[in-house]
């Protein structure tokens, strides 16, 4: 049994794992969350990271209705539905990621807790990063995102299908955003409720933190981790397989994102498979 690190905080932490998408860019025959990475599916690895973080009280895996039986059987056979540490349950997601998250938020039996939103495709996310984001929310931040410095020069073009550069923003002010993203549950629920009440909110919420920004709430950045990359394309899968084969991923200190706090002992996610 792992030591709980949020004991005494008085707030329940629920993790929503988004696993309802099709993942067409990966080119797999099944939804991306269930593609295996060295004998363990992406959703299994993401769920395990939440369990071993020591800060999560409940996990809700958001799945498409047609994958419910498959997901339940898989997670049960792997010992995750009845892992003895953290309750895990399945909830039907929606047609889009934002719809799935909203369904998950409504399924949480709490009003004053903390919620983590995580992409199942970020399957090598170290448990230490989960703990880092959670601790920041428990410290009083209503929205927390893990970020990395941007290595490439970014150009803003003049139109979605355009070919003319309109601006070159400074990389010093740009960050690549990862998951899990952490939130005060009531604040994120209110932002989602307002978003879905609008016929045209004027923007597409590409991540959950953007909803808090839209509602005028501050969003705090904490150092991300290179291992929390998203498996989206076949090249990403090749990288993930190489990492699993060669070494167990651990938390890295990331320059330009603030000082990394010491990670708990359970930061390793590799299983030697």
mmCIF file of C-alpha atoms in Angstrom:
data_model
loop_
_atom_site.group_PDB
_atom_site.id
_atom_site.type_symbol
_atom_site.label_atom_id
_atom_site.label_comp_id
_atom_site.label_asym_id
_atom_site.label_seq_id
_atom_site.Cartn_x
_atom_site.Cartn_y
_atom_site.Cartn_z
ATOM 1 C CA UNK A 1 0.000 0.000 0.000
ATOM 2 C CA UNK A 2 1.438 3.378 -1.007
ATOM 3 C CA UNK A 3 1.567 6.307 1.390
ATOM 4 C CA UNK A 4 -1.068 8.961 0.744
ATOM 5 C CA UNK A 5 0.549 12.387 0.390
ATOM 6 C CA UNK A 6 -2.585 14.575 0.518
ATOM 7 C CA UNK A 7 -3.756 13.200 3.869
ATOM 8 C CA UNK A 8 -5.114 15.887 6.177
ATOM 9 C CA UNK A 9 -5.835 18.392 3.416
ATOM 10 C CA UNK A 10 -9.572 17.780 3.718
ATOM 11 C CA UNK A 11 -10.239 17.848 -0.030
ATOM 12 C CA UNK A 12 -10.963 14.849 -2.198
ATOM 13 C CA UNK A 13 -8.929 14.536 -5.412
ATOM 14 C CA UNK A 14 -10.616 12.976 -8.447
ATOM 15 C CA UNK A 15 -8.771 12.237 -11.689
ATOM 16 C CA UNK A 16 -10.655 12.200 -14.992
ATOM 17 C CA UNK A 17 -8.812 10.280 -17.713
ATOM 18 C CA UNK A 18 -9.989 11.185 -21.217
ATOM 19 C CA UNK A 19 -10.101 7.932 -23.206
ATOM 20 C CA UNK A 20 -13.156 8.357 -25.433
ATOM 21 C CA UNK A 21 -11.421 9.684 -28.546
ATOM 22 C CA UNK A 22 -10.811 7.762 -31.751
ATOM 23 C CA UNK A 23 -7.200 8.821 -32.262
ATOM 24 C CA UNK A 24 -7.367 8.629 -36.053
ATOM 25 C CA UNK A 25 -3.932 10.230 -36.541
ATOM 26 C CA UNK A 26 -2.289 7.232 -34.909
ATOM 27 C CA UNK A 27 -3.733 5.008 -37.637
ATOM 28 C CA UNK A 28 -4.686 2.166 -35.281
ATOM 29 C CA UNK A 29 -7.628 -0.203 -35.722
ATOM 30 C CA UNK A 30 -8.963 0.524 -32.224
ATOM 31 C CA UNK A 31 -9.368 3.772 -30.241
ATOM 32 C CA UNK A 32 -6.002 5.180 -29.260
ATOM 33 C CA UNK A 33 -6.447 4.753 -25.506
ATOM 34 C CA UNK A 34 -6.534 0.979 -25.970
ATOM 35 C CA UNK A 35 -3.506 0.686 -28.236
ATOM 36 C CA UNK A 36 -0.794 -1.269 -26.449
ATOM 37 C CA UNK A 37 2.626 0.043 -25.622
ATOM 38 C CA UNK A 38 4.769 -3.001 -24.867
ATOM 39 C CA UNK A 39 1.855 -5.164 -23.695
ATOM 40 C CA UNK A 40 0.091 -2.448 -21.688
ATOM 41 C CA UNK A 41 -2.481 -0.103 -23.208
ATOM 42 C CA UNK A 42 -2.110 3.657 -22.978
ATOM 43 C CA UNK A 43 -5.126 3.931 -20.684
ATOM 44 C CA UNK A 44 -3.683 1.275 -18.353
ATOM 45 C CA UNK A 45 -0.432 3.187 -18.061
ATOM 46 C CA UNK A 46 -2.213 6.494 -17.429
ATOM 47 C CA UNK A 47 -4.465 4.933 -14.804
ATOM 48 C CA UNK A 48 -1.479 3.365 -13.067
ATOM 49 C CA UNK A 49 0.284 6.736 -12.905
ATOM 50 C CA UNK A 50 -2.714 8.206 -11.091
ATOM 51 C CA UNK A 51 -2.868 5.322 -8.633
ATOM 52 C CA UNK A 52 0.842 5.391 -7.825
ATOM 53 C CA UNK A 53 0.994 9.194 -7.451
ATOM 54 C CA UNK A 54 -0.285 8.869 -3.880
ATOM 55 C CA UNK A 55 -2.515 11.947 -4.188
ATOM 56 C CA UNK A 56 -5.604 10.711 -6.055
ATOM 57 C CA UNK A 57 -8.708 9.478 -4.191
ATOM 58 C CA UNK A 58 -10.815 8.385 -7.171
ATOM 59 C CA UNK A 59 -10.279 7.780 -10.889
ATOM 60 C CA UNK A 60 -12.952 8.139 -13.565
ATOM 61 C CA UNK A 61 -12.040 6.819 -17.008
ATOM 62 C CA UNK A 62 -14.070 8.533 -19.740
ATOM 63 C CA UNK A 63 -14.848 6.107 -22.558
ATOM 64 C CA UNK A 64 -17.106 5.909 -25.592
ATOM 65 C CA UNK A 65 -20.228 3.788 -24.917
ATOM 66 C CA UNK A 66 -19.267 1.216 -27.544
ATOM 67 C CA UNK A 67 -15.983 0.523 -25.719
ATOM 68 C CA UNK A 68 -17.488 0.049 -22.257
ATOM 69 C CA UNK A 69 -17.445 -3.757 -22.196
ATOM 70 C CA UNK A 70 -13.945 -3.887 -23.674
ATOM 71 C CA UNK A 71 -12.592 -1.290 -21.239
ATOM 72 C CA UNK A 72 -14.214 -2.902 -18.213
ATOM 73 C CA UNK A 73 -12.819 -6.314 -19.109
ATOM 74 C CA UNK A 74 -9.343 -4.937 -19.815
ATOM 75 C CA UNK A 75 -9.028 -2.883 -16.633
ATOM 76 C CA UNK A 76 -10.508 -5.690 -14.557
ATOM 77 C CA UNK A 77 -8.110 -8.300 -15.956
ATOM 78 C CA UNK A 78 -5.199 -5.969 -15.267
ATOM 79 C CA UNK A 79 -6.290 -5.524 -11.653
ATOM 80 C CA UNK A 80 -7.002 -1.806 -12.000
ATOM 81 C CA UNK A 81 -10.756 -1.717 -11.345
ATOM 82 C CA UNK A 82 -10.171 -3.439 -7.999
ATOM 83 C CA UNK A 83 -6.640 -2.324 -7.207
ATOM 84 C CA UNK A 84 -7.148 -2.027 -3.443
ATOM 85 C CA UNK A 85 -5.879 1.556 -3.292
ATOM 86 C CA UNK A 86 -7.931 3.935 -5.451
ATOM 87 C CA UNK A 87 -11.497 3.339 -6.728
ATOM 88 C CA UNK A 88 -11.676 3.285 -10.540
ATOM 89 C CA UNK A 89 -14.928 3.547 -12.499
ATOM 90 C CA UNK A 90 -16.004 4.078 -16.096
ATOM 91 C CA UNK A 91 -18.203 6.936 -17.327
ATOM 92 C CA UNK A 92 -19.460 7.482 -20.865
ATOM 93 C CA UNK A 93 -17.837 10.404 -22.632
ATOM 94 C CA UNK A 94 -19.215 12.581 -25.419
ATOM 95 C CA UNK A 95 -18.529 13.261 -29.062
ATOM 96 C CA UNK A 96 -15.758 15.763 -28.348
ATOM 97 C CA UNK A 97 -13.172 15.916 -25.592
ATOM 98 C CA UNK A 98 -14.865 18.888 -23.934
ATOM 99 C CA UNK A 99 -18.156 16.971 -23.897
ATOM 100 C CA UNK A 100 -16.445 14.023 -22.225
ATOM 101 C CA UNK A 101 -14.888 16.178 -19.528
ATOM 102 C CA UNK A 102 -18.237 17.826 -18.807
ATOM 103 C CA UNK A 103 -19.833 14.398 -18.436
ATOM 104 C CA UNK A 104 -17.071 13.399 -16.058
ATOM 105 C CA UNK A 105 -17.400 16.535 -13.959
ATOM 106 C CA UNK A 106 -21.096 15.876 -13.505
ATOM 107 C CA UNK A 107 -20.330 12.319 -12.367
ATOM 108 C CA UNK A 108 -18.167 13.442 -9.444
ATOM 109 C CA UNK A 109 -20.014 13.163 -6.146
ATOM 110 C CA UNK A 110 -18.367 16.176 -4.550
ATOM 111 C CA UNK A 111 -18.605 19.954 -4.557
ATOM 112 C CA UNK A 112 -15.453 21.175 -2.828
ATOM 113 C CA UNK A 113 -12.785 18.842 -4.148
ATOM 114 C CA UNK A 114 -9.918 18.962 -6.608
ATOM 115 C CA UNK A 115 -10.147 17.517 -10.106
ATOM 116 C CA UNK A 116 -7.332 16.463 -12.416
ATOM 117 C CA UNK A 117 -7.961 16.192 -16.164
ATOM 118 C CA UNK A 118 -5.537 13.893 -17.953
ATOM 119 C CA UNK A 119 -5.154 12.652 -21.528
ATOM 120 C CA UNK A 120 -4.789 8.881 -21.650
ATOM 121 C CA UNK A 121 -2.427 9.380 -24.601
ATOM 122 C CA UNK A 122 0.153 10.901 -22.229
ATOM 123 C CA UNK A 123 0.835 7.380 -21.055
ATOM 124 C CA UNK A 124 4.366 7.861 -19.719
ATOM 125 C CA UNK A 125 3.487 10.768 -17.434
ATOM 126 C CA UNK A 126 5.460 10.270 -14.200
ATOM 127 C CA UNK A 127 3.416 9.998 -10.988
ATOM 128 C CA UNK A 128 5.581 12.773 -9.560
ATOM 129 C CA UNK A 129 4.125 15.221 -12.075
ATOM 130 C CA UNK A 130 0.611 14.235 -10.995
ATOM 131 C CA UNK A 131 1.587 14.973 -7.403
ATOM 132 C CA UNK A 132 3.187 18.306 -8.335
ATOM 133 C CA UNK A 133 0.053 19.593 -10.064
ATOM 134 C CA UNK A 134 -2.192 18.361 -7.255
ATOM 135 C CA UNK A 135 -0.136 19.982 -4.517
ATOM 136 C CA UNK A 136 -0.315 23.313 -6.321
ATOM 137 C CA UNK A 137 -4.121 23.185 -6.407
ATOM 138 C CA UNK A 138 -4.266 22.103 -2.765
ATOM 139 C CA UNK A 139 -2.070 25.116 -1.969
ATOM 140 C CA UNK A 140 -4.846 27.417 -3.203
ATOM 141 C CA UNK A 141 -4.462 27.803 -6.978
ATOM 142 C CA UNK A 142 -7.800 27.341 -8.780
ATOM 143 C CA UNK A 143 -6.190 26.223 -12.043
ATOM 144 C CA UNK A 144 -2.783 24.602 -12.561
ATOM 145 C CA UNK A 145 -1.114 23.419 -15.761
ATOM 146 C CA UNK A 146 2.235 21.676 -16.314
ATOM 147 C CA UNK A 147 4.298 23.391 -18.994
ATOM 148 C CA UNK A 148 7.564 23.083 -20.902
ATOM 149 C CA UNK A 149 9.630 25.743 -22.692
ATOM 150 C CA UNK A 150 9.101 25.909 -26.448
ATOM 151 C CA UNK A 151 12.148 24.799 -28.423
ATOM 152 C CA UNK A 152 10.977 25.699 -31.932
ATOM 153 C CA UNK A 153 10.384 29.191 -33.257
ATOM 154 C CA UNK A 154 6.617 29.718 -33.521
ATOM 155 C CA UNK A 155 5.053 31.766 -36.318
ATOM 156 C CA UNK A 156 1.521 33.138 -36.276
ATOM 157 C CA UNK A 157 0.072 33.159 -39.786
ATOM 158 C CA UNK A 158 -2.504 35.531 -41.209
ATOM 159 C CA UNK A 159 -5.366 33.004 -41.528
ATOM 160 C CA UNK A 160 -6.115 29.350 -40.670
ATOM 161 C CA UNK A 161 -5.363 28.308 -44.258
ATOM 162 C CA UNK A 162 -2.957 31.150 -44.917
ATOM 163 C CA UNK A 163 0.693 31.074 -45.888
ATOM 164 C CA UNK A 164 1.835 34.549 -44.838
ATOM 165 C CA UNK A 165 3.528 35.157 -41.494
ATOM 166 C CA UNK A 166 1.729 37.738 -39.387
ATOM 167 C CA UNK A 167 3.906 37.648 -36.277
ATOM 168 C CA UNK A 168 6.795 35.864 -34.581
ATOM 169 C CA UNK A 169 6.076 35.803 -30.843
ATOM 170 C CA UNK A 170 8.976 35.616 -28.423
ATOM 171 C CA UNK A 171 9.722 32.079 -27.274
ATOM 172 C CA UNK A 172 10.502 33.478 -23.830
ATOM 173 C CA UNK A 173 6.767 33.992 -23.305
ATOM 174 C CA UNK A 174 5.572 30.722 -24.849
ATOM 175 C CA UNK A 175 5.021 27.391 -23.134
ATOM 176 C CA UNK A 176 3.872 23.981 -24.365
ATOM 177 C CA UNK A 177 1.063 22.721 -22.150
ATOM 178 C CA UNK A 178 0.702 19.155 -20.894
ATOM 179 C CA UNK A 179 -1.630 17.187 -18.639
ATOM 180 C CA UNK A 180 -2.723 16.433 -16.004
ATOM 181 C CA UNK A 181 -4.246 19.850 -15.514
ATOM 182 C CA UNK A 182 -5.567 20.468 -12.005
ATOM 183 C CA UNK A 183 -8.491 22.584 -10.849
ATOM 184 C CA UNK A 184 -10.699 23.573 -8.006
ATOM 185 C CA UNK A 185 -13.699 21.408 -8.853
ATOM 186 C CA UNK A 186 -16.383 24.048 -8.283
ATOM 187 C CA UNK A 187 -14.522 26.596 -10.417
ATOM 188 C CA UNK A 188 -14.079 24.227 -13.360
ATOM 189 C CA UNK A 189 -17.691 23.082 -13.134
ATOM 190 C CA UNK A 190 -18.932 26.671 -13.277
ATOM 191 C CA UNK A 191 -16.724 27.427 -16.285
ATOM 192 C CA UNK A 192 -17.970 24.325 -18.124
ATOM 193 C CA UNK A 193 -21.585 25.097 -17.286
ATOM 194 C CA UNK A 194 -21.210 28.612 -18.705
ATOM 195 C CA UNK A 195 -19.407 27.336 -21.808
ATOM 196 C CA UNK A 196 -22.068 24.785 -22.691
ATOM 197 C CA UNK A 197 -24.847 27.284 -21.981
ATOM 198 C CA UNK A 198 -23.553 29.543 -24.768
ATOM 199 C CA UNK A 199 -24.763 28.986 -28.317
ATOM 200 C CA UNK A 200 -21.500 30.525 -29.499
ATOM 201 C CA UNK A 201 -18.907 31.119 -26.764
ATOM 202 C CA UNK A 202 -16.610 32.676 -29.366
ATOM 203 C CA UNK A 203 -13.805 30.139 -29.082
ATOM 204 C CA UNK A 204 -13.132 26.419 -29.036
ATOM 205 C CA UNK A 205 -11.829 25.100 -25.718
ATOM 206 C CA UNK A 206 -8.768 23.103 -26.772
ATOM 207 C CA UNK A 207 -7.835 22.472 -23.167
ATOM 208 C CA UNK A 208 -9.573 22.798 -19.826
ATOM 209 C CA UNK A 209 -7.481 25.696 -18.567
ATOM 210 C CA UNK A 210 -8.736 27.870 -21.435
ATOM 211 C CA UNK A 211 -12.203 27.758 -19.875
ATOM 212 C CA UNK A 212 -10.868 29.280 -16.658
ATOM 213 C CA UNK A 213 -9.028 31.940 -18.654
ATOM 214 C CA UNK A 214 -12.295 32.716 -20.457
ATOM 215 C CA UNK A 215 -14.054 33.182 -17.096
ATOM 216 C CA UNK A 216 -11.310 35.460 -15.793
ATOM 217 C CA UNK A 217 -9.652 33.049 -13.366
ATOM 218 C CA UNK A 218 -5.865 32.892 -13.011
ATOM 219 C CA UNK A 219 -4.099 29.778 -14.267
ATOM 220 C CA UNK A 220 -0.800 28.861 -12.627
ATOM 221 C CA UNK A 221 2.074 27.109 -14.413
ATOM 222 C CA UNK A 222 4.248 24.439 -12.805
ATOM 223 C CA UNK A 223 7.184 22.628 -14.425
ATOM 224 C CA UNK A 224 6.097 19.870 -16.772
ATOM 225 C CA UNK A 225 8.035 16.764 -17.711
ATOM 226 C CA UNK A 226 9.384 15.640 -21.102
ATOM 227 C CA UNK A 227 7.970 12.173 -20.473
ATOM 228 C CA UNK A 228 4.432 13.546 -20.391
ATOM 229 C CA UNK A 229 4.389 13.869 -24.182
ATOM 230 C CA UNK A 230 1.239 12.951 -26.068
ATOM 231 C CA UNK A 231 1.183 9.849 -28.247
ATOM 232 C CA UNK A 232 -0.611 11.178 -31.329
ATOM 233 C CA UNK A 233 1.224 9.872 -34.398
ATOM 234 C CA UNK A 234 3.082 6.649 -35.298
ATOM 235 C CA UNK A 235 6.339 8.534 -34.697
ATOM 236 C CA UNK A 236 5.215 9.347 -31.143
ATOM 237 C CA UNK A 237 4.493 5.661 -30.578
ATOM 238 C CA UNK A 238 7.970 4.739 -31.822
ATOM 239 C CA UNK A 239 9.464 7.191 -29.334
ATOM 240 C CA UNK A 240 7.331 5.828 -26.496
ATOM 241 C CA UNK A 241 8.368 2.248 -27.284
ATOM 242 C CA UNK A 242 12.020 3.230 -27.341
ATOM 243 C CA UNK A 243 11.702 4.922 -23.957
ATOM 244 C CA UNK A 244 9.956 1.937 -22.394
ATOM 245 C CA UNK A 245 12.553 -0.415 -23.865
ATOM 246 C CA UNK A 246 15.589 1.620 -22.860
ATOM 247 C CA UNK A 247 14.828 3.245 -19.514
ATOM 248 C CA UNK A 248 12.214 3.958 -16.922
ATOM 249 C CA UNK A 249 11.088 7.602 -17.266
ATOM 250 C CA UNK A 250 11.606 9.858 -14.283
ATOM 251 C CA UNK A 251 10.853 13.487 -13.438
ATOM 252 C CA UNK A 252 13.323 15.939 -14.969
ATOM 253 C CA UNK A 253 14.235 19.449 -13.845
ATOM 254 C CA UNK A 254 13.052 21.695 -16.653
ATOM 255 C CA UNK A 255 14.845 25.025 -17.185
ATOM 256 C CA UNK A 256 12.748 28.129 -17.650
ATOM 257 C CA UNK A 257 9.666 26.860 -15.798
ATOM 258 C CA UNK A 258 10.573 27.613 -12.207
ATOM 259 C CA UNK A 259 12.249 25.359 -9.696
ATOM 260 C CA UNK A 260 11.100 21.762 -9.639
ATOM 261 C CA UNK A 261 10.155 20.550 -6.188
ATOM 262 C CA UNK A 262 11.502 17.241 -5.000
ATOM 263 C CA UNK A 263 9.516 14.382 -6.475
ATOM 264 C CA UNK A 264 8.128 11.646 -4.235
ATOM 265 C CA UNK A 265 9.706 8.209 -4.340
ATOM 266 C CA UNK A 266 7.042 6.815 -6.666
ATOM 267 C CA UNK A 267 8.038 8.890 -9.717
ATOM 268 C CA UNK A 268 9.045 5.958 -11.900
ATOM 269 C CA UNK A 269 6.513 4.675 -14.396
ATOM 270 C CA UNK A 270 8.415 2.090 -16.396
ATOM 271 C CA UNK A 271 7.714 -1.561 -15.744
ATOM 272 C CA UNK A 272 10.574 -3.109 -17.597
ATOM 273 C CA UNK A 273 8.234 -4.457 -20.256
#
